[in-house]
């Protein structure tokens, strides 16, 4: 009986706290980005910001994507009192990712697995170059190459970083 209760509680918790399908970052700097209470953008719940003045940059956890909106959690890991963690809906046009090693070449795949076809390569970019995120699946991010918008594909987790300070050169 105890095992059944634990299993039921685990199922309930998994429904209450869905699994994160990928981490990313905000693309714009020093601009308040609205976080909405629903994917129809009916009510602004709060804002997220990359604040260059205070070196405050949130990590964005993606939990689901619905069209051009993503259900996310904004986490200020090195938070300042004026910035609070928040969850809600954001337009995906504000989501991006850095390459972990920007001076190396990284493969971008047709599907979110290493057995799929390599579509193109990214890399050898200047520090701080990001790629726009348009989808996520099990920590793989579907990106658009900002240098060539026709290049769209899946970037594996080991090629990603959300922190420009931890990029390996």
PDB file of C-alpha atoms in Angstrom, residues 12-84:
ATOM      1  CA  UNK A  12       0.599  14.083  -8.963  1.00  0.00           C
ATOM      2  CA  UNK A  13       3.890  15.910  -8.455  1.00  0.00           C
ATOM      3  CA  UNK A  14       4.926  15.276 -12.071  1.00  0.00           C
ATOM      4  CA  UNK A  15       1.679  16.897 -13.199  1.00  0.00           C
ATOM      5  CA  UNK A  16       2.185  19.851 -10.867  1.00  0.00           C
ATOM      6  CA  UNK A  17       5.845  20.290 -11.828  1.00  0.00           C
ATOM      7  CA  UNK A  18       6.293  19.417 -15.494  1.00  0.00           C
ATOM      8  CA  UNK A  19       9.738  18.458 -16.712  1.00  0.00           C
ATOM      9  CA  UNK A  20      11.966  21.123 -18.193  1.00  0.00           C
ATOM     10  CA  UNK A  21      12.621  20.362 -21.874  1.00  0.00           C
ATOM     11  CA  UNK A  22      15.501  22.815 -22.346  1.00  0.00           C
ATOM     12  CA  UNK A  23      17.351  25.804 -20.927  1.00  0.00           C
ATOM     13  CA  UNK A  24      18.020  29.024 -22.789  1.00  0.00           C
ATOM     14  CA  UNK A  25      18.576  32.730 -22.250  1.00  0.00           C
ATOM     15  CA  UNK A  26      16.954  36.030 -23.094  1.00  0.00           C
ATOM     16  CA  UNK A  27      18.208  37.565 -26.325  1.00  0.00           C
ATOM     17  CA  UNK A  28      17.694  41.311 -25.761  1.00  0.00           C
ATOM     18  CA  UNK A  29      19.675  43.248 -23.181  1.00  0.00           C
ATOM     19  CA  UNK A  30      18.382  46.048 -20.944  1.00  0.00           C
ATOM     20  CA  UNK A  31      14.823  45.596 -22.191  1.00  0.00           C
ATOM     21  CA  UNK A  32      11.903  44.415 -20.065  1.00  0.00           C
ATOM     22  CA  UNK A  33      10.380  41.361 -21.709  1.00  0.00           C
ATOM     23  CA  UNK A  34       6.767  40.632 -20.716  1.00  0.00           C
ATOM     24  CA  UNK A  35       5.865  37.315 -19.096  1.00  0.00           C
ATOM     25  CA  UNK A  36       2.206  36.506 -19.598  1.00  0.00           C
ATOM     26  CA  UNK A  37      -0.205  34.479 -17.473  1.00  0.00           C
ATOM     27  CA  UNK A  38      -1.428  32.550 -20.542  1.00  0.00           C
ATOM     28  CA  UNK A  39      -0.347  31.844 -24.115  1.00  0.00           C
ATOM     29  CA  UNK A  40      -2.985  34.251 -25.477  1.00  0.00           C
ATOM     30  CA  UNK A  41      -1.126  37.231 -23.952  1.00  0.00           C
ATOM     31  CA  UNK A  42      -4.230  38.415 -22.090  1.00  0.00           C
ATOM     32  CA  UNK A  43      -2.458  39.500 -18.897  1.00  0.00           C
ATOM     33  CA  UNK A  44       1.128  40.489 -18.170  1.00  0.00           C
ATOM     34  CA  UNK A  45       2.250  38.658 -15.047  1.00  0.00           C
ATOM     35  CA  UNK A  46       5.662  40.303 -14.781  1.00  0.00           C
ATOM     36  CA  UNK A  47       8.861  40.981 -16.688  1.00  0.00           C
ATOM     37  CA  UNK A  48      12.263  39.422 -17.299  1.00  0.00           C
ATOM     38  CA  UNK A  49      15.386  41.390 -18.160  1.00  0.00           C
ATOM     39  CA  UNK A  50      19.071  40.966 -18.938  1.00  0.00           C
ATOM     40  CA  UNK A  51      20.454  43.842 -16.894  1.00  0.00           C
ATOM     41  CA  UNK A  52      23.942  44.798 -18.082  1.00  0.00           C
ATOM     42  CA  UNK A  53      24.252  47.524 -15.433  1.00  0.00           C
ATOM     43  CA  UNK A  54      24.007  45.049 -12.552  1.00  0.00           C
ATOM     44  CA  UNK A  55      25.333  41.966 -14.408  1.00  0.00           C
ATOM     45  CA  UNK A  56      22.039  40.173 -13.760  1.00  0.00           C
ATOM     46  CA  UNK A  57      21.189  37.607 -16.426  1.00  0.00           C
ATOM     47  CA  UNK A  58      18.446  35.006 -15.903  1.00  0.00           C
ATOM     48  CA  UNK A  59      18.384  31.401 -17.057  1.00  0.00           C
ATOM     49  CA  UNK A  60      15.151  30.420 -18.791  1.00  0.00           C
ATOM     50  CA  UNK A  61      13.785  26.888 -18.340  1.00  0.00           C
ATOM     51  CA  UNK A  62      11.420  25.856 -21.138  1.00  0.00           C
ATOM     52  CA  UNK A  63       8.543  23.555 -20.142  1.00  0.00           C
ATOM     53  CA  UNK A  64       6.371  23.636 -23.258  1.00  0.00           C
ATOM     54  CA  UNK A  65       5.957  25.456 -26.549  1.00  0.00           C
ATOM     55  CA  UNK A  66       2.659  26.386 -28.148  1.00  0.00           C
ATOM     56  CA  UNK A  67       3.043  28.120 -31.513  1.00  0.00           C
ATOM     57  CA  UNK A  68       5.073  31.284 -31.013  1.00  0.00           C
ATOM     58  CA  UNK A  69       4.798  31.125 -27.209  1.00  0.00           C
ATOM     59  CA  UNK A  70       6.756  29.126 -24.624  1.00  0.00           C
ATOM     60  CA  UNK A  71       5.812  28.287 -21.046  1.00  0.00           C
ATOM     61  CA  UNK A  72       8.961  29.093 -19.105  1.00  0.00           C
ATOM     62  CA  UNK A  73      10.455  29.687 -15.698  1.00  0.00           C
ATOM     63  CA  UNK A  74      12.760  32.671 -15.288  1.00  0.00           C
ATOM     64  CA  UNK A  75      15.464  31.951 -12.705  1.00  0.00           C
ATOM     65  CA  UNK A  76      17.792  34.670 -11.464  1.00  0.00           C
ATOM     66  CA  UNK A  77      20.498  32.407 -10.046  1.00  0.00           C
ATOM     67  CA  UNK A  78      22.531  35.310  -8.718  1.00  0.00           C
ATOM     68  CA  UNK A  79      19.440  37.314  -7.895  1.00  0.00           C
ATOM     69  CA  UNK A  80      19.182  40.857  -6.783  1.00  0.00           C
ATOM     70  CA  UNK A  81      16.250  41.874  -4.583  1.00  0.00           C
ATOM     71  CA  UNK A  82      14.555  43.776  -7.404  1.00  0.00           C
ATOM     72  CA  UNK A  83      14.448  40.684  -9.653  1.00  0.00           C
ATOM     73  CA  UNK A  84      12.154  37.803  -8.762  1.00  0.00           C
TER      74      UNK A  84
END
